[in-house]
mmCIF file of C-alpha atoms (C1' of nucleotides) in Angstrom:
data_model
loop_
_atom_site.group_PDB
_atom_site.id
_atom_site.type_symbol
_atom_site.label_atom_id
_atom_site.label_comp_id
_atom_site.label_asym_id
_atom_site.label_seq_id
_atom_site.Cartn_x
_atom_site.Cartn_y
_atom_site.Cartn_z
ATOM 1 C CA MET A 1 0.000 0.000 0.000
ATOM 2 C CA LEU A 2 1.248 3.483 -0.805
ATOM 3 C CA PRO A 3 1.890 5.836 2.079
ATOM 4 C CA GLU A 4 -0.847 8.344 2.658
ATOM 5 C CA ALA A 5 -0.191 11.807 1.317
ATOM 6 C CA PRO A 6 -0.137 14.522 4.007
ATOM 7 C CA GLY A 7 -3.258 16.053 2.511
ATOM 8 C CA GLU A 8 -5.170 12.848 2.974
ATOM 9 C CA VAL A 9 -4.398 12.770 6.655
ATOM 10 C CA GLY A 10 -4.988 16.483 7.086
ATOM 11 C CA ALA A 11 -8.356 16.217 5.393
ATOM 12 C CA GLU A 12 -9.642 14.431 8.497
ATOM 13 C CA MET A 13 -8.877 17.474 10.571
ATOM 14 C CA ALA A 14 -10.659 20.777 10.630
ATOM 15 C CA GLY A 15 -7.574 22.233 12.317
ATOM 16 C CA PRO A 16 -3.917 22.173 11.242
ATOM 17 C CA LEU A 17 -1.477 19.407 12.098
ATOM 18 C CA PRO A 18 0.105 20.096 15.515
ATOM 19 C CA SER A 19 3.634 21.485 15.464
ATOM 20 C CA PRO A 20 6.874 20.624 17.296
ATOM 21 C CA ALA A 21 6.259 23.775 19.346
ATOM 22 C CA THR A 22 3.097 22.186 20.713
ATOM 23 C CA GLY A 23 5.106 19.153 21.800
ATOM 24 C CA ARG A 24 7.654 21.365 23.540
ATOM 25 C CA ALA A 25 4.921 23.310 25.315
ATOM 26 C CA LEU A 26 3.503 20.052 26.581
ATOM 27 C CA LEU A 27 6.880 18.935 27.929
ATOM 28 C CA ALA A 28 7.348 22.275 29.702
ATOM 29 C CA TRP A 29 4.016 21.722 31.405
ATOM 30 C CA TYR A 30 4.924 18.130 32.252
ATOM 31 C CA ASP A 31 8.173 19.176 33.901
ATOM 32 C CA VAL A 32 6.140 21.152 36.433
ATOM 33 C CA HIS A 33 2.888 19.201 36.720
ATOM 34 C CA ARG A 34 3.791 15.555 36.126
ATOM 35 C CA ARG A 35 1.990 13.095 38.342
ATOM 36 C CA ASP A 36 4.084 11.274 40.907
ATOM 37 C CA LEU A 37 3.299 7.622 40.188
ATOM 38 C CA PRO A 38 5.011 4.661 41.848
ATOM 39 C CA TRP A 39 6.115 3.062 38.568
ATOM 40 C CA ARG A 40 7.639 6.272 37.273
ATOM 41 C CA ALA A 41 11.388 6.893 37.447
ATOM 42 C CA ALA A 42 12.364 10.212 39.004
ATOM 43 C CA PRO A 43 13.411 12.902 36.514
ATOM 44 C CA GLY A 44 16.844 12.043 35.171
ATOM 45 C CA GLU A 45 16.725 8.446 36.394
ATOM 46 C CA VAL A 46 16.689 5.410 34.115
ATOM 47 C CA SER A 47 13.422 3.470 33.954
ATOM 48 C CA ASP A 48 13.349 -0.204 34.923
ATOM 49 C CA PRO A 49 11.756 -2.102 31.995
ATOM 50 C CA TYR A 50 10.190 -4.625 34.376
ATOM 51 C CA ARG A 51 8.379 -1.933 36.328
ATOM 52 C CA VAL A 52 7.310 -0.116 33.203
ATOM 53 C CA TRP A 53 6.014 -3.322 31.632
ATOM 54 C CA LEU A 54 4.223 -4.478 34.795
ATOM 55 C CA SER A 55 2.489 -1.135 35.234
ATOM 56 C CA GLU A 56 1.525 -0.856 31.583
ATOM 57 C CA ILE A 57 -0.114 -4.287 31.584
ATOM 58 C CA MET A 58 -2.033 -3.472 34.772
ATOM 59 C CA LEU A 59 -3.119 -0.091 33.413
ATOM 60 C CA GLN A 60 -4.766 -1.530 30.294
ATOM 61 C CA GLN A 61 -8.404 -0.402 30.529
ATOM 62 C CA THR A 62 -7.879 0.061 34.250
ATOM 63 C CA THR A 63 -7.689 3.199 36.364
ATOM 64 C CA VAL A 64 -4.564 4.374 38.158
ATOM 65 C CA ALA A 65 -6.469 4.214 41.444
ATOM 66 C CA ALA A 66 -7.312 0.553 40.928
ATOM 67 C CA VAL A 67 -3.778 -0.371 39.899
ATOM 68 C CA ARG A 68 -1.806 1.202 42.756
ATOM 69 C CA SER A 69 -2.263 -1.494 45.407
ATOM 70 C CA TYR A 70 -1.854 -4.353 42.928
ATOM 71 C CA TYR A 71 1.328 -2.866 41.541
ATOM 72 C CA ALA A 72 2.757 -2.465 45.041
ATOM 73 C CA ALA A 73 1.810 -6.021 45.986
ATOM 74 C CA PHE A 74 3.310 -7.531 42.843
ATOM 75 C CA LEU A 75 6.524 -5.563 43.135
ATOM 76 C CA ASP A 76 6.857 -6.464 46.803
ATOM 77 C CA ARG A 77 6.290 -10.148 46.174
ATOM 78 C CA TRP A 78 8.134 -10.417 42.852
ATOM 79 C CA PRO A 79 10.740 -7.623 42.786
ATOM 80 C CA ARG A 80 12.344 -8.747 39.509
ATOM 81 C CA VAL A 81 10.999 -10.386 36.401
ATOM 82 C CA ASN A 82 12.857 -13.594 37.253
ATOM 83 C CA ASP A 83 10.966 -13.791 40.547
ATOM 84 C CA LEU A 84 7.667 -13.487 38.708
ATOM 85 C CA ALA A 85 8.724 -16.035 36.118
ATOM 86 C CA ALA A 86 9.411 -18.540 38.917
ATOM 87 C CA ALA A 87 6.001 -18.045 40.521
ATOM 88 C CA GLU A 88 3.258 -20.632 40.259
ATOM 89 C CA ASP A 89 0.321 -19.909 37.968
ATOM 90 C CA GLY A 90 -2.205 -20.150 40.794
ATOM 91 C CA GLU A 91 -0.532 -17.604 43.034
ATOM 92 C CA VAL A 92 -0.215 -15.073 40.232
ATOM 93 C CA MET A 93 -3.861 -15.511 39.221
ATOM 94 C CA ALA A 94 -4.879 -15.142 42.865
ATOM 95 C CA ALA A 95 -2.772 -11.994 43.241
ATOM 96 C CA TRP A 96 -4.469 -10.572 40.154
ATOM 97 C CA ALA A 97 -7.980 -11.441 41.383
ATOM 98 C CA GLY A 98 -10.204 -8.365 41.392
ATOM 99 C CA LEU A 99 -8.272 -6.434 38.747
ATOM 100 C CA GLY A 100 -10.270 -7.911 35.872
ATOM 101 C CA TYR A 101 -9.354 -8.964 32.341
ATOM 102 C CA TYR A 102 -7.699 -12.122 33.572
ATOM 103 C CA ALA A 103 -6.153 -12.945 30.216
ATOM 104 C CA ARG A 104 -3.710 -10.212 31.170
ATOM 105 C CA ALA A 105 -2.506 -12.250 34.144
ATOM 106 C CA ARG A 106 -2.016 -15.371 32.060
ATOM 107 C CA ASN A 107 -0.120 -13.370 29.441
ATOM 108 C CA LEU A 108 1.859 -11.607 32.156
ATOM 109 C CA LEU A 109 3.220 -14.867 33.458
ATOM 110 C CA ALA A 110 3.887 -16.266 29.980
ATOM 111 C CA CYS A 111 5.685 -13.048 29.102
ATOM 112 C CA ALA A 112 7.749 -13.081 32.297
ATOM 113 C CA ARG A 113 8.924 -16.604 31.548
ATOM 114 C CA VAL A 114 10.087 -15.572 28.087
ATOM 115 C CA VAL A 115 11.793 -12.437 29.358
ATOM 116 C CA ALA A 116 13.468 -14.274 32.238
ATOM 117 C CA VAL A 117 15.404 -16.270 29.647
ATOM 118 C CA SER A 118 16.252 -13.664 27.037
ATOM 119 C CA GLY A 119 15.683 -10.312 28.738
ATOM 120 C CA PHE A 120 13.303 -7.537 27.643
ATOM 121 C CA PRO A 121 13.529 -6.732 23.937
ATOM 122 C CA ALA A 122 14.758 -3.146 23.616
ATOM 123 C CA THR A 123 12.749 -2.248 20.529
ATOM 124 C CA ARG A 124 9.090 -1.710 19.876
ATOM 125 C CA GLU A 125 9.087 -4.458 17.272
ATOM 126 C CA GLY A 126 10.635 -6.947 19.663
ATOM 127 C CA LEU A 127 8.306 -5.981 22.496
ATOM 128 C CA ARG A 128 5.284 -6.273 20.220
ATOM 129 C CA ALA A 129 5.930 -10.005 19.848
ATOM 130 C CA LEU A 130 5.505 -10.656 23.589
ATOM 131 C CA PRO A 131 2.207 -12.113 24.839
ATOM 132 C CA GLY A 132 -0.211 -9.433 26.018
ATOM 133 C CA VAL A 133 1.867 -6.623 24.493
ATOM 134 C CA GLY A 134 0.024 -4.898 21.647
ATOM 135 C CA ASP A 135 0.446 -1.710 19.643
ATOM 136 C CA TYR A 136 0.032 0.655 22.565
ATOM 137 C CA THR A 137 2.026 -1.209 25.212
ATOM 138 C CA SER A 138 4.952 -1.996 22.935
ATOM 139 C CA ALA A 139 5.230 1.651 21.959
ATOM 140 C CA ALA A 140 4.898 2.847 25.551
ATOM 141 C CA ILE A 141 7.611 0.542 26.889
ATOM 142 C CA ALA A 142 9.908 1.319 23.958
ATOM 143 C CA ALA A 143 9.527 5.049 24.542
ATOM 144 C CA ILE A 144 9.562 5.116 28.355
ATOM 145 C CA ALA A 145 12.082 2.380 29.148
ATOM 146 C CA PHE A 146 14.307 2.502 26.063
ATOM 147 C CA GLY A 147 13.996 6.040 24.715
ATOM 148 C CA GLU A 148 12.756 4.945 21.305
ATOM 149 C CA PRO A 149 10.861 7.756 19.529
ATOM 150 C CA ALA A 150 7.784 5.538 19.203
ATOM 151 C CA VAL A 151 4.361 6.987 18.480
ATOM 152 C CA VAL A 152 2.329 6.070 21.561
ATOM 153 C CA VAL A 153 -1.435 6.137 21.084
ATOM 154 C CA ASP A 154 -3.825 5.287 23.887
ATOM 155 C CA GLY A 155 -7.279 6.596 24.718
ATOM 156 C CA ASN A 156 -5.855 9.764 26.271
ATOM 157 C CA VAL A 157 -3.749 10.525 23.217
ATOM 158 C CA GLU A 158 -6.707 9.916 20.920
ATOM 159 C CA ARG A 159 -8.786 12.396 22.891
ATOM 160 C CA VAL A 160 -6.096 15.072 23.050
ATOM 161 C CA VAL A 161 -5.345 14.803 19.339
ATOM 162 C CA ALA A 162 -9.016 14.746 18.392
ATOM 163 C CA ARG A 163 -9.451 18.064 20.195
ATOM 164 C CA LEU A 164 -6.207 19.652 19.013
ATOM 165 C CA THR A 165 -7.165 18.966 15.403
ATOM 166 C CA ARG A 166 -10.967 18.803 15.534
ATOM 167 C CA LEU A 167 -10.725 15.321 14.128
ATOM 168 C CA ALA A 168 -13.780 14.647 11.981
ATOM 169 C CA ARG A 169 -14.015 10.919 12.587
ATOM 170 C CA PRO A 170 -13.812 8.692 15.658
ATOM 171 C CA PRO A 171 -10.095 8.330 16.495
ATOM 172 C CA LYS A 172 -10.010 4.576 16.079
ATOM 173 C CA ALA A 173 -11.371 4.989 12.544
ATOM 174 C CA ALA A 174 -8.718 7.631 11.807
ATOM 175 C CA ARG A 175 -5.744 5.837 13.253
ATOM 176 C CA ARG A 176 -3.275 7.070 10.642
ATOM 177 C CA ALA A 177 -4.306 10.687 11.120
ATOM 178 C CA VAL A 178 -3.877 10.400 14.889
ATOM 179 C CA GLU A 179 -0.425 8.889 14.483
ATOM 180 C CA ALA A 180 0.554 11.602 12.019
ATOM 181 C CA ALA A 181 -0.503 14.290 14.475
ATOM 182 C CA VAL A 182 1.448 12.693 17.325
ATOM 183 C CA GLU A 183 4.499 12.292 15.153
ATOM 184 C CA ALA A 184 4.291 15.934 14.117
ATOM 185 C CA MET A 185 4.604 17.119 17.706
ATOM 186 C CA LEU A 186 6.884 14.376 19.087
ATOM 187 C CA PRO A 187 10.148 15.741 20.569
ATOM 188 C CA ALA A 188 12.694 13.144 19.459
ATOM 189 C CA ASP A 189 14.959 13.736 22.451
ATOM 190 C CA ARG A 190 12.325 12.932 25.114
ATOM 191 C CA PRO A 191 9.880 10.398 23.664
ATOM 192 C CA GLY A 192 9.140 8.726 27.003
ATOM 193 C CA ASP A 193 8.370 11.952 28.810
ATOM 194 C CA PHE A 194 6.292 13.101 25.864
ATOM 195 C CA ALA A 195 4.166 9.937 25.917
ATOM 196 C CA GLN A 196 3.587 10.278 29.635
ATOM 197 C CA ALA A 197 2.902 13.975 29.276
ATOM 198 C CA MET A 198 0.151 13.286 26.748
ATOM 199 C CA MET A 199 -1.394 10.782 29.123
ATOM 200 C CA ASP A 200 -1.093 13.082 32.127
ATOM 201 C CA LEU A 201 -2.717 15.872 30.167
ATOM 202 C CA GLY A 202 -5.541 13.571 29.123
ATOM 203 C CA ALA A 203 -6.026 12.283 32.645
ATOM 204 C CA THR A 204 -5.949 15.626 34.477
ATOM 205 C CA ILE A 205 -6.818 18.468 32.050
ATOM 206 C CA CYS A 206 -8.103 17.156 28.741
ATOM 207 C CA THR A 207 -10.598 14.852 30.435
ATOM 208 C CA PRO A 208 -13.495 13.117 28.673
ATOM 209 C CA LYS A 209 -16.116 15.281 30.375
ATOM 210 C CA SER A 210 -15.725 18.921 31.344
ATOM 211 C CA PRO A 211 -12.157 19.431 30.108
ATOM 212 C CA ALA A 212 -10.286 22.180 32.009
ATOM 213 C CA CYS A 213 -9.380 24.198 28.917
ATOM 214 C CA ALA A 214 -8.817 27.374 30.948
ATOM 215 C CA ILE A 215 -5.692 25.906 32.545
ATOM 216 C CA CYS A 216 -4.543 23.806 29.591
ATOM 217 C CA PRO A 217 -0.972 24.397 28.379
ATOM 218 C CA LEU A 218 -2.117 23.673 24.824
ATOM 219 C CA LEU A 219 -5.129 25.989 24.863
ATOM 220 C CA HIS A 220 -3.781 28.221 22.136
ATOM 221 C CA ASP A 221 -2.796 25.253 19.954
ATOM 222 C CA CYS A 222 -6.201 23.593 20.239
ATOM 223 C CA ALA A 223 -8.634 23.907 17.353
ATOM 224 C CA ALA A 224 -11.580 22.556 19.324
ATOM 225 C CA ALA A 225 -10.985 24.877 22.279
ATOM 226 C CA ARG A 226 -10.782 27.903 19.980
ATOM 227 C CA HIS A 227 -14.255 27.008 18.767
ATOM 228 C CA GLY A 228 -15.423 26.483 22.334
ATOM 229 C CA GLU A 229 -16.337 22.897 21.648
ATOM 230 C CA ALA A 230 -13.614 20.769 23.184
ATOM 231 C CA ALA A 231 -16.191 18.594 24.898
ATOM 232 C CA ALA A 232 -17.672 17.713 21.500
ATOM 233 C CA TYR A 233 -14.519 15.773 20.647
ATOM 234 C CA PRO A 234 -13.594 13.047 20.072
ATOM 235 C CA VAL A 235 -16.466 12.310 17.712
ATOM 236 C CA LYS A 236 -18.196 9.176 18.914
ATOM 237 C CA ALA A 237 -18.932 6.202 16.715
ATOM 238 C CA PRO A 238 -22.697 5.719 16.478
ATOM 239 C CA LYS A 239 -23.849 3.221 19.033
ATOM 240 C CA LYS A 240 -25.181 0.053 17.545
ATOM 241 C CA ALA A 241 -28.593 -0.979 18.741
ATOM 242 C CA ARG A 242 -28.241 -3.767 21.242
ATOM 243 C CA ALA A 243 -29.831 -7.087 20.419
ATOM 244 C CA VAL A 244 -32.594 -8.308 22.707
ATOM 245 C CA TRP A 245 -32.131 -11.823 24.014
ATOM 246 C CA ARG A 246 -34.240 -14.018 26.199
ATOM 247 C CA GLY A 247 -33.313 -17.100 28.139
ATOM 248 C CA ALA A 248 -34.413 -19.511 30.831
ATOM 249 C CA MET A 249 -32.315 -20.725 33.752
ATOM 250 C CA PHE A 250 -33.021 -23.574 36.132
ATOM 251 C CA VAL A 251 -31.698 -23.635 39.675
ATOM 252 C CA PRO A 252 -32.165 -26.888 41.543
ATOM 253 C CA VAL A 253 -31.430 -26.396 45.253
ATOM 254 C CA ARG A 254 -30.470 -29.192 47.620
ATOM 255 C CA PRO A 255 -31.229 -28.980 51.344
ATOM 256 C CA ASP A 256 -27.630 -27.959 52.098
ATOM 257 C CA GLY A 257 -28.017 -24.915 49.833
ATOM 258 C CA THR A 258 -25.846 -26.202 47.001
ATOM 259 C CA VAL A 259 -27.066 -25.614 43.457
ATOM 260 C CA LEU A 260 -26.473 -27.362 40.154
ATOM 261 C CA VAL A 261 -23.867 -25.782 37.868
ATOM 262 C CA ARG A 262 -21.740 -26.637 34.843
ATOM 263 C CA ARG A 263 -18.885 -25.018 32.928
ATOM 264 C CA ARG A 264 -19.410 -23.020 29.743
ATOM 265 C CA PRO A 265 -17.390 -23.832 26.625
ATOM 266 C CA GLU A 266 -13.916 -22.254 26.601
ATOM 267 C CA ARG A 267 -14.728 -20.021 23.653
ATOM 268 C CA GLY A 268 -17.486 -17.485 23.242
ATOM 269 C CA MET A 269 -19.312 -15.373 25.779
ATOM 270 C CA LEU A 270 -18.245 -15.973 29.374
ATOM 271 C CA GLY A 271 -15.982 -18.661 27.981
ATOM 272 C CA GLY A 272 -14.854 -21.142 30.576
ATOM 273 C CA MET A 273 -16.977 -19.625 33.310
ATOM 274 C CA VAL A 274 -19.324 -21.498 35.618
ATOM 275 C CA GLU A 275 -23.026 -21.214 34.808
ATOM 276 C CA VAL A 276 -26.370 -22.617 35.824
ATOM 277 C CA PHE A 277 -28.268 -24.887 33.438
ATOM 278 C CA GLY A 278 -30.605 -23.226 31.010
ATOM 279 C CA SER A 279 -31.528 -22.396 27.453
ATOM 280 C CA PRO A 280 -29.306 -20.753 24.866
ATOM 281 C CA TRP A 281 -29.818 -16.982 24.677
ATOM 282 C CA ALA A 282 -31.775 -15.919 21.618
ATOM 283 C CA ALA A 283 -34.570 -13.685 20.388
ATOM 284 C CA GLU A 284 -36.975 -16.548 21.029
ATOM 285 C CA ILE A 285 -36.418 -19.604 23.183
ATOM 286 C CA GLY A 286 -39.758 -21.383 22.807
ATOM 287 C CA ASP A 287 -41.012 -23.392 25.779
ATOM 288 C CA ALA A 288 -38.695 -22.814 28.746
ATOM 289 C CA ALA A 289 -39.454 -26.254 30.151
ATOM 290 C CA ASP A 290 -37.684 -27.846 27.179
ATOM 291 C CA HIS A 291 -34.376 -26.634 28.620
ATOM 292 C CA ALA A 292 -34.691 -27.999 32.164
ATOM 293 C CA PRO A 293 -31.813 -30.280 33.217
ATOM 294 C CA PHE A 294 -34.209 -32.878 34.579
ATOM 295 C CA ALA A 295 -37.866 -33.357 35.461
ATOM 296 C CA ALA A 296 -38.735 -31.690 38.770
ATOM 297 C CA ALA A 297 -41.319 -29.474 40.410
ATOM 298 C CA TRP A 298 -40.066 -26.252 38.812
ATOM 299 C CA THR A 299 -41.446 -23.029 40.206
ATOM 300 C CA ALA A 300 -41.175 -19.663 38.475
ATOM 301 C CA ALA A 301 -38.898 -17.390 40.526
ATOM 302 C CA GLY A 302 -39.340 -14.300 38.386
ATOM 303 C CA SER A 303 -36.869 -12.864 35.913
ATOM 304 C CA ILE A 304 -33.564 -11.012 35.900
ATOM 305 C CA THR A 305 -32.003 -8.692 33.339
ATOM 306 C CA HIS A 306 -28.402 -8.200 32.374
ATOM 307 C CA THR A 307 -26.779 -5.837 29.898
ATOM 308 C CA PHE A 308 -23.864 -7.061 27.825
ATOM 309 C CA THR A 309 -21.873 -4.940 25.400
ATOM 310 C CA HIS A 310 -24.084 -5.844 22.487
ATOM 311 C CA ALA A 311 -27.226 -7.422 23.928
ATOM 312 C CA ASP A 312 -29.871 -6.925 26.589
ATOM 313 C CA LEU A 313 -30.722 -10.246 28.185
ATOM 314 C CA THR A 314 -33.847 -11.123 30.129
ATOM 315 C CA VAL A 315 -33.887 -14.483 31.841
ATOM 316 C CA ASP A 316 -36.833 -16.295 33.379
ATOM 317 C CA VAL A 317 -35.564 -18.120 36.453
ATOM 318 C CA PHE A 318 -36.965 -21.390 37.786
ATOM 319 C CA ARG A 319 -36.242 -23.092 41.058
ATOM 320 C CA ALA A 320 -36.810 -26.594 42.359
ATOM 321 C CA ASP A 321 -36.056 -27.899 45.850
ATOM 322 C CA VAL A 322 -34.611 -31.349 45.386
ATOM 323 C CA ALA A 323 -33.472 -34.194 47.617
ATOM 324 C CA ALA A 324 -29.941 -34.347 48.994
ATOM 325 C CA GLU A 325 -29.200 -37.511 47.036
ATOM 326 C CA THR A 326 -30.228 -36.011 43.686
ATOM 327 C CA ALA A 327 -27.561 -36.894 41.121
ATOM 328 C CA ALA A 328 -26.026 -34.228 38.912
ATOM 329 C CA PRO A 329 -26.650 -34.785 35.188
ATOM 330 C CA ALA A 330 -23.742 -35.211 32.794
ATOM 331 C CA GLY A 331 -21.368 -32.240 32.870
ATOM 332 C CA GLY A 332 -22.873 -30.815 36.046
ATOM 333 C CA TRP A 333 -21.935 -30.668 39.699
ATOM 334 C CA TRP A 334 -23.353 -29.294 42.914
ATOM 335 C CA ALA A 335 -21.713 -26.148 44.201
ATOM 336 C CA ASP A 336 -21.949 -23.578 46.959
ATOM 337 C CA PRO A 337 -23.128 -20.579 44.936
ATOM 338 C CA ALA A 338 -21.069 -18.173 47.048
ATOM 339 C CA ALA A 339 -17.843 -20.029 46.270
ATOM 340 C CA ALA A 340 -18.510 -21.251 42.738
ATOM 341 C CA GLY A 341 -16.932 -18.304 40.932
ATOM 342 C CA LEU A 342 -20.106 -17.341 39.110
ATOM 343 C CA PRO A 343 -20.100 -14.416 36.668
ATOM 344 C CA THR A 344 -22.481 -11.600 37.464
ATOM 345 C CA VAL A 345 -25.385 -12.690 35.271
ATOM 346 C CA MET A 346 -25.301 -16.139 36.862
ATOM 347 C CA LYS A 347 -25.095 -14.679 40.343
ATOM 348 C CA LYS A 348 -28.197 -12.647 39.577
ATOM 349 C CA ALA A 349 -30.121 -15.738 38.524
ATOM 350 C CA VAL A 350 -29.061 -17.799 41.533
ATOM 351 C CA THR A 351 -29.772 -14.928 43.893
ATOM 352 C CA ARG A 352 -33.219 -14.604 42.395
ATOM 353 C CA ALA A 353 -33.892 -18.307 42.814
ATOM 354 C CA LEU A 354 -32.633 -18.411 46.393
ATOM 355 C CA ALA A 355 -34.592 -15.295 47.360
ATOM 356 C CA MET A 356 -37.769 -17.276 46.800
ATOM 357 C CA ALA A 357 -39.223 -18.622 49.997
ATOM 358 C CA GLU A 358 -38.675 -22.350 50.264
ATOM 359 C CA GLY A 359 -41.549 -24.773 49.745
ATOM 360 C "C1'" DT B 1 -12.881 -7.094 12.127
ATOM 361 C "C1'" DA B 2 -16.352 -6.467 15.198
ATOM 362 C "C1'" DG B 3 -16.932 -8.486 19.515
ATOM 363 C "C1'" DA B 4 -15.326 -10.455 23.871
ATOM 364 C "C1'" DC B 5 -13.124 -9.559 27.858
ATOM 365 C "C1'" DG B 6 -13.982 -7.386 34.402
ATOM 366 C "C1'" DT B 7 -14.184 -4.142 37.559
ATOM 367 C "C1'" DG B 8 -14.949 0.016 40.268
ATOM 368 C "C1'" DG B 9 -15.879 4.919 40.268
ATOM 369 C "C1'" DC B 10 -18.366 8.872 38.919
ATOM 370 C "C1'" DG B 11 -21.995 12.476 37.360
ATOM 371 C "C1'" DT C 1 -29.944 4.627 39.394
ATOM 372 C "C1'" DC C 2 -27.183 3.586 35.401
ATOM 373 C "C1'" DG C 3 -24.604 4.499 31.333
ATOM 374 C "C1'" DC C 4 -20.070 5.730 30.500
ATOM 375 C "C1'" DC C 5 -15.559 5.348 31.147
ATOM 376 C "C1'" DA C 6 -10.175 3.808 32.389
ATOM 377 C "C1'" DA C 7 -2.540 3.735 29.965
ATOM 378 C "C1'" DG C 8 -5.926 -2.398 25.092
ATOM 379 C "C1'" DT C 9 -5.286 -7.132 23.356
ATOM 380 C "C1'" DC C 10 -6.724 -11.045 21.048
ATOM 381 C "C1'" DT C 11 -9.238 -13.606 17.653
#
DNA sequence: TAGACGTGGCG
DNA sequence: TCGCCAAGTCT
């Protein structure tokens, strides 16, 4: 594919491409207002790639406030990447519990075990090949830990650039234009500070709602602010209408309070998670009774709703009180619902069933 | 490539 | 209360 002509990129923007002067102004602001974060090297000090990597993985789609205690606990328990590489899977997963996106923890450990042997790659390209390290994280580590003039684009950067340039399309749909804008203002001598400065600006001044334009160091470089419409950017992609799904779930309860569960297939929604028996989720499910795990005195326990990213689900819940010796059907087992590791939608259904008065 | 993947905080 | 959001990656 041919490289895009500058005009093609610029055509996405109602404002001009940012200049190197804008990048320098941002760094001047950063030198005074930078956030003091535990994974950040002091000014003039060399960054530890392990700490940068660990923090960047934890910060994916996760707030600084949520990460702080986990970062401290991990660093205390596994001070170097070799320590983490030698850890057992279960203890790392347990230490990650509560942070969310658990694939990150699995990739973290896999990555540590690679790095423990060969060390951290010192280039963006090399970093990009590590498990759990994508376009953003590879660029961030390369810039912050190794001083590579990588173009770092995260959600903060997208927002800042969208406002600076009055970007006409949603940033993710105008990826090349965003990168071109960042590159145009990137100070080659301080790429790591520049990346962190963009993120600090996005997190503290150029916020999603109610941006503090009056105290922004880039106010006079910002096309959106000049038009008094910073909050109108970035342009949002139109929300797709959510599908409407229905389902039925069946909760047999033994006298000791255990309920019947099974494990979902590894792939697909809630892959590998524990669930209660029930129907597939679809626009129509037909007769709920067709999906019961076994014949019993099923009683309607009402319904629950749950919103997924792309579907609104309503589930009719049924309960049956069964004998202690009731056998679990193939694939199922009896579990204490409080300790079964149920995802939220399943917890809702079980809670609904158990809230029903017995008998 | 659009969708899945977790959780807690905020207006 | 509830939708939106927060330093994305993988398939």
